[in-house]
Amino acid sequence: MGEKLRLEGVIKSFGANDVLCGVDLSVDEGEMVCLIGASGSGKSTLLRCLNLLEPIDDGRILLDGVDISEPDLDPLPVRQRMGLVFQSYNLFPHMTAFENVMLAPRRVLRKSRAELAPGVESLFARFGLAAQMGHYPDQLSGGQQQRVAIIRALAMRPEVMLFDEVTSSLDPELVGEVLDVLRLLKSEGMTMVLATHEMGFARDAADKVCFLDGGRILEEGPPATIFTDPHEPRTREFLRRVL
Ligand code: ADP
Ligand code: MG
C-alpha cells in the first residue's frame, strides 16, 4: 500500500514555546497510527497542523505526495479530505443528529437533501444509530453523541480521519462503543491518525505507535515493540506511569 501522509521535519512554535521540534512521520494508506505521550507533548498540535488548522513554521506535509503545507495553498479542499474529530463533540443542540450530520455536506458539497440523505442514513445504520437519527443531542448518551460527531466527519467522505482523544470525555462504560467505531473504520480501510490515552486500544488496534516527547517522535514502531520492549528510557518511564 502506498504512502498517504508524510511529515518531514515539521516545526511549530507558539511564541517562544517550541511545540513541534522536527517531526517526521509516514502514514500508509489504510494504516492506523496512534500518537501517545504525556499531556503537552504536542499530539493535538500535530493533528491540527495536519488538518491545516495551524500553519507550520518549517518542514513539509505531503498528502498523496503533494505538499499541502505551502502557505499560499487554499486549506479548505485539503480539510475536506481529512476529517478531524475532537474530544468535545460540539453538536448543535437545537438540531437532530441527522440535521447535525447533514449541515456541512449541504453547505460545502452543495448537494440537496435528497442527494445526501441515503448516504447519511447508511452511515447511521453502519454505526448502530439508525434509531437515533431523529434524536436531539440531549436525548443521546455521550458515546452516542461522539459517534454522531464521527458520522458527521465521515459524511464529508474524507480520505483520512484524525481523532484527538475522542474517548477522553466519556464515562468509562461508553468508551468501548466509540473504540468499536474506530475498529470498524479501520477494517474498512480508512487511513487514521489518533491521539489517544487508551493504551489497551493502541496496543491491539494500531499498526504503528508513535511516542511523542517534547515535540519529537522519540520512538515509533509496531505496538508489540513499543509496549513490550521500548528502547528509549523515556518511553519506558511514560508507559510505567500509564499502564
Ligand atoms: P497534547 O495534545 O500532547 O497534550 P498540545 O499539542 O495540546 O499537547 O500542546 C503542546 C504545547 O503547545 C503545550 O505547551 C500547549 O500549551 C501549547 N499550545 C497548544 N496550542 C496552543 C495555542 N493555540 N497557543 C499557544 N500555545 C499552544
Ligand atoms: Mg491534546
PDB file of C-alpha atoms and ligand atoms in Angstrom:
ATOM      1  CA  MET A   1       0.000   0.000   0.000  1.00  0.00           C
ATOM      2  CA  GLY A   2       1.179   3.494  -0.823  1.00  0.00           C
ATOM      3  CA  GLU A   3       2.117   6.309   1.461  1.00  0.00           C
ATOM      4  CA  LYS A   4      -0.869   8.546   2.194  1.00  0.00           C
ATOM      5  CA  LEU A   5       0.609  11.138   4.515  1.00  0.00           C
ATOM      6  CA  ARG A   6       4.138  12.238   5.154  1.00  0.00           C
ATOM      7  CA  LEU A   7       5.586  14.781   7.552  1.00  0.00           C
ATOM      8  CA  GLU A   8       9.139  15.944   7.058  1.00  0.00           C
ATOM      9  CA  GLY A   9      10.872  17.994   9.719  1.00  0.00           C
ATOM     10  CA  VAL A  10       7.702  19.723  10.867  1.00  0.00           C
ATOM     11  CA  ILE A  11       8.395  22.598  13.226  1.00  0.00           C
ATOM     12  CA  LYS A  12       5.759  24.600  15.064  1.00  0.00           C
ATOM     13  CA  SER A  13       6.154  27.185  17.806  1.00  0.00           C
ATOM     14  CA  PHE A  14       3.704  29.317  19.725  1.00  0.00           C
ATOM     15  CA  GLY A  15       5.769  32.381  20.563  1.00  0.00           C
ATOM     16  CA  ALA A  16       8.775  31.152  22.500  1.00  0.00           C
ATOM     17  CA  ASN A  17       7.174  27.737  23.072  1.00  0.00           C
ATOM     18  CA  ASP A  18       8.633  25.227  20.591  1.00  0.00           C
ATOM     19  CA  VAL A  19       5.836  22.680  20.402  1.00  0.00           C
ATOM     20  CA  LEU A  20       6.847  20.546  17.405  1.00  0.00           C
ATOM     21  CA  CYS A  21      10.601  20.320  17.043  1.00  0.00           C
ATOM     22  CA  GLY A  22      11.133  18.438  13.794  1.00  0.00           C
ATOM     23  CA  VAL A  23       8.500  15.741  13.386  1.00  0.00           C
ATOM     24  CA  ASP A  24       8.985  13.088  10.702  1.00  0.00           C
ATOM     25  CA  LEU A  25       6.132  10.670  10.175  1.00  0.00           C
ATOM     26  CA  SER A  26       4.892   8.429   7.413  1.00  0.00           C
ATOM     27  CA  VAL A  27       1.347   7.039   7.296  1.00  0.00           C
ATOM     28  CA  ASP A  28       0.460   4.407   4.718  1.00  0.00           C
ATOM     29  CA  GLU A  29      -2.938   4.074   3.120  1.00  0.00           C
ATOM     30  CA  GLY A  30      -5.271   2.124   5.385  1.00  0.00           C
ATOM     31  CA  GLU A  31      -2.918   2.359   8.326  1.00  0.00           C
ATOM     32  CA  MET A  32      -3.912   3.277  11.876  1.00  0.00           C
ATOM     33  CA  VAL A  33      -1.233   5.314  13.616  1.00  0.00           C
ATOM     34  CA  CYS A  34      -1.607   6.080  17.330  1.00  0.00           C
ATOM     35  CA  LEU A  35       0.156   9.052  18.911  1.00  0.00           C
ATOM     36  CA  ILE A  36       0.863   8.570  22.590  1.00  0.00           C
ATOM     37  CA  GLY A  37       2.718  10.774  25.031  1.00  0.00           C
ATOM     38  CA  ALA A  38       2.286  12.957  28.086  1.00  0.00           C
ATOM     39  CA  SER A  39      -0.053  15.914  28.143  1.00  0.00           C
ATOM     40  CA  GLY A  40       1.667  18.850  26.438  1.00  0.00           C
ATOM     41  CA  SER A  41       3.906  16.676  24.253  1.00  0.00           C
ATOM     42  CA  GLY A  42       2.333  18.102  21.079  1.00  0.00           C
ATOM     43  CA  LYS A  43      -0.206  15.463  19.988  1.00  0.00           C
ATOM     44  CA  SER A  44      -3.108  17.871  19.442  1.00  0.00           C
ATOM     45  CA  THR A  45      -0.899  20.424  17.732  1.00  0.00           C
ATOM     46  CA  LEU A  46       0.386  17.749  15.370  1.00  0.00           C
ATOM     47  CA  LEU A  47      -3.175  16.779  14.393  1.00  0.00           C
ATOM     48  CA  ARG A  48      -4.183  20.429  13.969  1.00  0.00           C
ATOM     49  CA  CYS A  49      -1.153  21.075  11.756  1.00  0.00           C
ATOM     50  CA  LEU A  50      -2.018  18.006   9.678  1.00  0.00           C
ATOM     51  CA  ASN A  51      -5.506  19.376   9.095  1.00  0.00           C
ATOM     52  CA  LEU A  52      -4.062  22.833   8.290  1.00  0.00           C
ATOM     53  CA  LEU A  53      -5.795  24.425  11.264  1.00  0.00           C
ATOM     54  CA  GLU A  54      -2.367  25.668  12.336  1.00  0.00           C
ATOM     55  CA  PRO A  55       0.291  26.862   9.897  1.00  0.00           C
ATOM     56  CA  ILE A  56       3.656  25.186  10.380  1.00  0.00           C
ATOM     57  CA  ASP A  57       6.881  27.171  10.729  1.00  0.00           C
ATOM     58  CA  ASP A  58       9.139  24.808   8.841  1.00  0.00           C
ATOM     59  CA  GLY A  59       9.174  21.385   7.204  1.00  0.00           C
ATOM     60  CA  ARG A  60       6.615  19.857   4.850  1.00  0.00           C
ATOM     61  CA  ILE A  61       3.368  17.924   4.983  1.00  0.00           C
ATOM     62  CA  LEU A  62       2.593  15.748   1.981  1.00  0.00           C
ATOM     63  CA  LEU A  63      -0.802  14.239   1.162  1.00  0.00           C
ATOM     64  CA  ASP A  64      -0.602  11.696  -1.651  1.00  0.00           C
ATOM     65  CA  GLY A  65       2.855  13.068  -2.364  1.00  0.00           C
ATOM     66  CA  VAL A  66       1.653  16.648  -2.780  1.00  0.00           C
ATOM     67  CA  ASP A  67       2.916  19.359  -0.452  1.00  0.00           C
ATOM     68  CA  ILE A  68      -0.146  20.727   1.379  1.00  0.00           C
ATOM     69  CA  SER A  69       1.815  22.954   3.745  1.00  0.00           C
ATOM     70  CA  GLU A  70       2.690  25.689   1.297  1.00  0.00           C
ATOM     71  CA  PRO A  71       1.449  28.956   2.795  1.00  0.00           C
ATOM     72  CA  ASP A  72      -0.396  30.130  -0.311  1.00  0.00           C
ATOM     73  CA  LEU A  73      -2.368  26.913  -0.757  1.00  0.00           C
ATOM     74  CA  ASP A  74      -6.131  27.021  -0.104  1.00  0.00           C
ATOM     75  CA  PRO A  75      -6.649  24.898   3.047  1.00  0.00           C
ATOM     76  CA  LEU A  76     -10.354  24.215   2.520  1.00  0.00           C
ATOM     77  CA  PRO A  77     -10.159  21.462  -0.118  1.00  0.00           C
ATOM     78  CA  VAL A  78      -7.442  19.753   1.916  1.00  0.00           C
ATOM     79  CA  ARG A  79      -9.517  19.935   5.103  1.00  0.00           C
ATOM     80  CA  GLN A  80     -12.383  18.240   3.294  1.00  0.00           C
ATOM     81  CA  ARG A  81     -10.111  15.314   2.547  1.00  0.00           C
ATOM     82  CA  MET A  82      -9.164  14.912   6.229  1.00  0.00           C
ATOM     83  CA  GLY A  83     -11.825  14.697   8.914  1.00  0.00           C
ATOM     84  CA  LEU A  84     -10.884  15.777  12.432  1.00  0.00           C
ATOM     85  CA  VAL A  85     -12.873  14.705  15.478  1.00  0.00           C
ATOM     86  CA  PHE A  86     -12.168  16.185  18.897  1.00  0.00           C
ATOM     87  CA  GLN A  87     -12.734  15.212  22.485  1.00  0.00           C
ATOM     88  CA  SER A  88     -15.725  17.556  22.725  1.00  0.00           C
ATOM     89  CA  TYR A  89     -18.289  16.626  20.134  1.00  0.00           C
ATOM     90  CA  ASN A  90     -19.946  20.070  19.825  1.00  0.00           C
ATOM     91  CA  LEU A  91     -23.181  19.011  18.190  1.00  0.00           C
ATOM     92  CA  PHE A  92     -25.712  21.796  17.694  1.00  0.00           C
ATOM     93  CA  PRO A  93     -28.259  21.264  20.498  1.00  0.00           C
ATOM     94  CA  HIS A  94     -31.241  22.591  18.545  1.00  0.00           C
ATOM     95  CA  MET A  95     -30.748  20.190  15.634  1.00  0.00           C
ATOM     96  CA  THR A  96     -31.370  16.456  15.428  1.00  0.00           C
ATOM     97  CA  ALA A  97     -28.477  14.052  14.965  1.00  0.00           C
ATOM     98  CA  PHE A  98     -29.452  13.742  11.306  1.00  0.00           C
ATOM     99  CA  GLU A  99     -29.533  17.518  10.763  1.00  0.00           C
ATOM    100  CA  ASN A 100     -26.175  17.893  12.510  1.00  0.00           C
ATOM    101  CA  VAL A 101     -24.657  15.429  10.069  1.00  0.00           C
ATOM    102  CA  MET A 102     -26.324  16.974   7.006  1.00  0.00           C
ATOM    103  CA  LEU A 103     -25.161  20.511   7.730  1.00  0.00           C
ATOM    104  CA  ALA A 104     -21.581  20.503   6.434  1.00  0.00           C
ATOM    105  CA  PRO A 105     -22.138  18.345   3.336  1.00  0.00           C
ATOM    106  CA  ARG A 106     -25.096  20.502   2.338  1.00  0.00           C
ATOM    107  CA  ARG A 107     -23.115  23.712   2.675  1.00  0.00           C
ATOM    108  CA  VAL A 108     -19.731  22.560   1.484  1.00  0.00           C
ATOM    109  CA  LEU A 109     -20.520  19.854  -1.048  1.00  0.00           C
ATOM    110  CA  ARG A 110     -23.573  21.910  -2.152  1.00  0.00           C
ATOM    111  CA  LYS A 111     -25.774  18.873  -2.532  1.00  0.00           C
ATOM    112  CA  SER A 112     -29.501  18.638  -1.925  1.00  0.00           C
ATOM    113  CA  ARG A 113     -31.089  16.793   0.997  1.00  0.00           C
ATOM    114  CA  ALA A 114     -32.395  14.158  -1.386  1.00  0.00           C
ATOM    115  CA  GLU A 115     -28.950  13.518  -2.821  1.00  0.00           C
ATOM    116  CA  LEU A 116     -27.310  13.308   0.588  1.00  0.00           C
ATOM    117  CA  ALA A 117     -29.927  11.515   2.685  1.00  0.00           C
ATOM    118  CA  PRO A 118     -29.327   7.907   1.548  1.00  0.00           C
ATOM    119  CA  GLY A 119     -25.587   8.108   2.225  1.00  0.00           C
ATOM    120  CA  VAL A 120     -26.120   9.741   5.607  1.00  0.00           C
ATOM    121  CA  GLU A 121     -28.780   7.222   6.600  1.00  0.00           C
ATOM    122  CA  SER A 122     -26.472   4.360   5.708  1.00  0.00           C
ATOM    123  CA  LEU A 123     -23.734   5.883   7.870  1.00  0.00           C
ATOM    124  CA  PHE A 124     -26.115   5.986  10.857  1.00  0.00           C
ATOM    125  CA  ALA A 125     -27.077   2.381  10.179  1.00  0.00           C
ATOM    126  CA  ARG A 126     -23.473   1.241   9.840  1.00  0.00           C
ATOM    127  CA  PHE A 127     -22.546   2.747  13.191  1.00  0.00           C
ATOM    128  CA  GLY A 128     -25.587   1.398  15.008  1.00  0.00           C
ATOM    129  CA  LEU A 129     -27.503   4.648  15.325  1.00  0.00           C
ATOM    130  CA  ALA A 130     -30.321   4.232  12.796  1.00  0.00           C
ATOM    131  CA  ALA A 131     -32.911   4.581  15.565  1.00  0.00           C
ATOM    132  CA  GLN A 132     -31.319   7.771  16.914  1.00  0.00           C
ATOM    133  CA  MET A 133     -31.227   9.850  13.707  1.00  0.00           C
ATOM    134  CA  GLY A 134     -34.172  11.993  14.793  1.00  0.00           C
ATOM    135  CA  HIS A 135     -32.964  12.466  18.361  1.00  0.00           C
ATOM    136  CA  TYR A 136     -31.589  15.736  19.697  1.00  0.00           C
ATOM    137  CA  PRO A 137     -28.139  15.678  21.318  1.00  0.00           C
ATOM    138  CA  ASP A 138     -29.553  15.905  24.862  1.00  0.00           C
ATOM    139  CA  GLN A 139     -31.511  12.709  24.171  1.00  0.00           C
ATOM    140  CA  LEU A 140     -28.289  10.839  23.366  1.00  0.00           C
ATOM    141  CA  SER A 141     -25.590   9.417  25.629  1.00  0.00           C
ATOM    142  CA  GLY A 142     -22.086  10.841  25.416  1.00  0.00           C
ATOM    143  CA  GLY A 143     -20.950   7.809  23.468  1.00  0.00           C
ATOM    144  CA  GLN A 144     -23.815   8.193  21.005  1.00  0.00           C
ATOM    145  CA  GLN A 145     -23.065  11.908  20.602  1.00  0.00           C
ATOM    146  CA  GLN A 146     -19.434  11.164  19.877  1.00  0.00           C
ATOM    147  CA  ARG A 147     -20.463   8.550  17.312  1.00  0.00           C
ATOM    148  CA  VAL A 148     -22.694  11.168  15.667  1.00  0.00           C
ATOM    149  CA  ALA A 149     -19.696  13.529  15.584  1.00  0.00           C
ATOM    150  CA  ILE A 150     -17.684  10.817  13.830  1.00  0.00           C
ATOM    151  CA  ILE A 151     -20.522  10.231  11.359  1.00  0.00           C
ATOM    152  CA  ARG A 152     -20.644  13.989  10.762  1.00  0.00           C
ATOM    153  CA  ALA A 153     -16.971  13.927   9.763  1.00  0.00           C
ATOM    154  CA  LEU A 154     -17.450  10.823   7.605  1.00  0.00           C
ATOM    155  CA  ALA A 155     -20.351  12.426   5.749  1.00  0.00           C
ATOM    156  CA  MET A 156     -17.774  14.636   4.035  1.00  0.00           C
ATOM    157  CA  ARG A 157     -16.255  11.485   2.511  1.00  0.00           C
ATOM    158  CA  PRO A 158     -12.736  12.093   3.863  1.00  0.00           C
ATOM    159  CA  GLU A 159      -9.747  10.033   2.776  1.00  0.00           C
ATOM    160  CA  VAL A 160      -8.050  10.351   6.158  1.00  0.00           C
ATOM    161  CA  MET A 161      -9.535  10.603   9.647  1.00  0.00           C
ATOM    162  CA  LEU A 162      -7.805  12.333  12.541  1.00  0.00           C
ATOM    163  CA  PHE A 163      -9.028  11.684  16.089  1.00  0.00           C
ATOM    164  CA  ASP A 164      -7.947  13.725  19.102  1.00  0.00           C
ATOM    165  CA  GLU A 165      -8.674  11.948  22.395  1.00  0.00           C
ATOM    166  CA  VAL A 166     -12.180  11.121  21.231  1.00  0.00           C
ATOM    167  CA  THR A 167     -12.947   8.983  24.278  1.00  0.00           C
ATOM    168  CA  SER A 168     -11.454  11.241  26.951  1.00  0.00           C
ATOM    169  CA  SER A 169     -14.668  12.980  27.987  1.00  0.00           C
ATOM    170  CA  LEU A 170     -16.767   9.791  28.060  1.00  0.00           C
ATOM    171  CA  ASP A 171     -17.876   7.782  31.061  1.00  0.00           C
ATOM    172  CA  PRO A 172     -15.823   4.582  31.168  1.00  0.00           C
ATOM    173  CA  GLU A 173     -18.745   2.348  30.188  1.00  0.00           C
ATOM    174  CA  LEU A 174     -19.240   4.369  26.961  1.00  0.00           C
ATOM    175  CA  VAL A 175     -15.641   4.281  25.758  1.00  0.00           C
ATOM    176  CA  GLY A 176     -15.957   0.835  24.200  1.00  0.00           C
ATOM    177  CA  GLU A 177     -18.702   1.734  21.731  1.00  0.00           C
ATOM    178  CA  VAL A 178     -16.604   4.583  20.323  1.00  0.00           C
ATOM    179  CA  LEU A 179     -13.477   2.432  20.090  1.00  0.00           C
ATOM    180  CA  ASP A 180     -15.587  -0.158  18.232  1.00  0.00           C
ATOM    181  CA  VAL A 181     -16.421   2.523  15.646  1.00  0.00           C
ATOM    182  CA  LEU A 182     -12.704   3.173  15.149  1.00  0.00           C
ATOM    183  CA  ARG A 183     -12.073  -0.555  14.726  1.00  0.00           C
ATOM    184  CA  LEU A 184     -14.857  -0.773  12.151  1.00  0.00           C
ATOM    185  CA  LEU A 185     -13.398   2.157  10.217  1.00  0.00           C
ATOM    186  CA  LYS A 186     -10.011   0.510  10.227  1.00  0.00           C
ATOM    187  CA  SER A 187     -11.493  -2.743   8.950  1.00  0.00           C
ATOM    188  CA  GLU A 188     -12.994  -0.761   6.076  1.00  0.00           C
ATOM    189  CA  GLY A 189      -9.564   0.542   5.147  1.00  0.00           C
ATOM    190  CA  MET A 190      -9.737   4.114   6.447  1.00  0.00           C
ATOM    191  CA  THR A 191      -6.371   5.810   6.991  1.00  0.00           C
ATOM    192  CA  MET A 192      -6.340   7.120  10.559  1.00  0.00           C
ATOM    193  CA  VAL A 193      -4.138   9.086  12.922  1.00  0.00           C
ATOM    194  CA  LEU A 194      -5.244   9.139  16.560  1.00  0.00           C
ATOM    195  CA  ALA A 195      -4.002  10.825  19.674  1.00  0.00           C
ATOM    196  CA  THR A 196      -5.111   8.561  22.483  1.00  0.00           C
ATOM    197  CA  HIS A 197      -4.724   7.708  26.133  1.00  0.00           C
ATOM    198  CA  GLU A 198      -6.352   4.314  25.554  1.00  0.00           C
ATOM    199  CA  MET A 199      -3.205   2.227  25.716  1.00  0.00           C
ATOM    200  CA  GLY A 200      -5.068  -1.083  25.513  1.00  0.00           C
ATOM    201  CA  PHE A 201      -6.709   0.056  22.298  1.00  0.00           C
ATOM    202  CA  ALA A 202      -3.453   1.337  20.810  1.00  0.00           C
ATOM    203  CA  ARG A 203      -1.833  -1.954  21.687  1.00  0.00           C
ATOM    204  CA  ASP A 204      -4.363  -4.161  19.923  1.00  0.00           C
ATOM    205  CA  ALA A 205      -5.624  -1.929  17.096  1.00  0.00           C
ATOM    206  CA  ALA A 206      -2.742   0.287  15.938  1.00  0.00           C
ATOM    207  CA  ASP A 207      -0.435  -0.614  13.090  1.00  0.00           C
ATOM    208  CA  LYS A 208       2.110   1.848  14.380  1.00  0.00           C
ATOM    209  CA  VAL A 209       2.529   3.645  17.687  1.00  0.00           C
ATOM    210  CA  CYS A 210       4.478   6.904  17.974  1.00  0.00           C
ATOM    211  CA  PHE A 211       5.664   8.141  21.342  1.00  0.00           C
ATOM    212  CA  LEU A 212       5.839  11.946  21.413  1.00  0.00           C
ATOM    213  CA  ASP A 213       8.123  13.611  23.882  1.00  0.00           C
ATOM    214  CA  GLY A 214       8.871  17.317  23.926  1.00  0.00           C
ATOM    215  CA  GLY A 215       7.580  17.867  20.397  1.00  0.00           C
ATOM    216  CA  ARG A 216       9.517  14.992  18.834  1.00  0.00           C
ATOM    217  CA  ILE A 217       8.628  11.445  17.924  1.00  0.00           C
ATOM    218  CA  LEU A 218      11.138   9.889  20.251  1.00  0.00           C
ATOM    219  CA  GLU A 219      10.275   6.328  19.302  1.00  0.00           C
ATOM    220  CA  GLU A 220       7.919   4.612  16.885  1.00  0.00           C
ATOM    221  CA  GLY A 221       7.152   1.076  15.901  1.00  0.00           C
ATOM    222  CA  PRO A 222       4.593  -1.702  15.958  1.00  0.00           C
ATOM    223  CA  PRO A 223       2.653  -1.824  19.244  1.00  0.00           C
ATOM    224  CA  ALA A 224       4.218  -5.162  20.166  1.00  0.00           C
ATOM    225  CA  THR A 225       7.626  -3.466  20.238  1.00  0.00           C
ATOM    226  CA  ILE A 226       6.650  -0.145  21.796  1.00  0.00           C
ATOM    227  CA  PHE A 227       4.587  -1.664  24.576  1.00  0.00           C
ATOM    228  CA  THR A 228       6.705  -4.672  25.446  1.00  0.00           C
ATOM    229  CA  ASP A 229      10.237  -3.721  24.507  1.00  0.00           C
ATOM    230  CA  PRO A 230      10.650   0.062  24.160  1.00  0.00           C
ATOM    231  CA  HIS A 231      14.204   1.189  23.517  1.00  0.00           C
ATOM    232  CA  GLU A 232      14.061   4.671  24.945  1.00  0.00           C
ATOM    233  CA  PRO A 233      14.166   5.139  28.717  1.00  0.00           C
ATOM    234  CA  ARG A 234      11.611   7.956  28.439  1.00  0.00           C
ATOM    235  CA  THR A 235       9.159   5.695  26.630  1.00  0.00           C
ATOM    236  CA  ARG A 236       9.590   3.110  29.354  1.00  0.00           C
ATOM    237  CA  GLU A 237       9.060   5.712  32.037  1.00  0.00           C
ATOM    238  CA  PHE A 238       5.885   7.017  30.341  1.00  0.00           C
ATOM    239  CA  LEU A 239       4.449   3.532  29.919  1.00  0.00           C
ATOM    240  CA  ARG A 240       5.233   2.637  33.515  1.00  0.00           C
ATOM    241  CA  ARG A 241       3.147   5.615  34.588  1.00  0.00           C
ATOM    242  CA  VAL A 242       0.138   4.972  32.345  1.00  0.00           C
ATOM    243  CA  LEU A 243      -0.123   1.182  32.110  1.00  0.00           C
TER     244      LEU A 243
HETATM  245  P1  ADP B   1      -1.001  17.392  23.829  1.00  0.00           P
HETATM  246  O1  ADP B   1      -2.169  17.292  22.913  1.00  0.00           O
HETATM  247  O2  ADP B   1       0.022  16.326  23.632  1.00  0.00           O
HETATM  248  O3  ADP B   1      -1.419  17.490  25.278  1.00  0.00           O
HETATM  249  P2  ADP B   1      -0.731  20.075  22.780  1.00  0.00           P
HETATM  250  O4  ADP B   1      -0.426  19.973  21.347  1.00  0.00           O
HETATM  251  O5  ADP B   1      -2.133  20.383  23.170  1.00  0.00           O
HETATM  252  O6  ADP B   1      -0.226  18.754  23.502  1.00  0.00           O
HETATM  253  O7  ADP B   1       0.159  21.179  23.448  1.00  0.00           O
HETATM  254  C1  ADP B   1       1.554  21.237  23.291  1.00  0.00           C
HETATM  255  C2  ADP B   1       2.030  22.589  23.766  1.00  0.00           C
HETATM  256  O8  ADP B   1       1.559  23.586  22.874  1.00  0.00           O
HETATM  257  C3  ADP B   1       1.567  22.991  25.145  1.00  0.00           C
HETATM  258  O9  ADP B   1       2.647  23.612  25.800  1.00  0.00           O
HETATM  259  C4  ADP B   1       0.461  23.971  24.862  1.00  0.00           C
HETATM  260  O10 ADP B   1       0.359  24.913  25.892  1.00  0.00           O
HETATM  261  C5  ADP B   1       0.930  24.624  23.575  1.00  0.00           C
HETATM  262  N1  ADP B   1      -0.186  25.123  22.736  1.00  0.00           N
HETATM  263  C6  ADP B   1      -1.077  24.349  22.086  1.00  0.00           C
HETATM  264  N2  ADP B   1      -1.939  25.100  21.375  1.00  0.00           N
HETATM  265  C7  ADP B   1      -1.576  26.396  21.593  1.00  0.00           C
HETATM  266  C8  ADP B   1      -2.068  27.656  21.122  1.00  0.00           C
HETATM  267  N3  ADP B   1      -3.114  27.739  20.284  1.00  0.00           N
HETATM  268  N4  ADP B   1      -1.435  28.766  21.542  1.00  0.00           N
HETATM  269  C9  ADP B   1      -0.370  28.700  22.365  1.00  0.00           C
HETATM  270  N5  ADP B   1       0.134  27.545  22.832  1.00  0.00           N
HETATM  271  C10 ADP B   1      -0.438  26.401  22.458  1.00  0.00           C
HETATM  272 MG    MG B   2      -4.191  17.059  23.264  1.00  0.00          MG
END
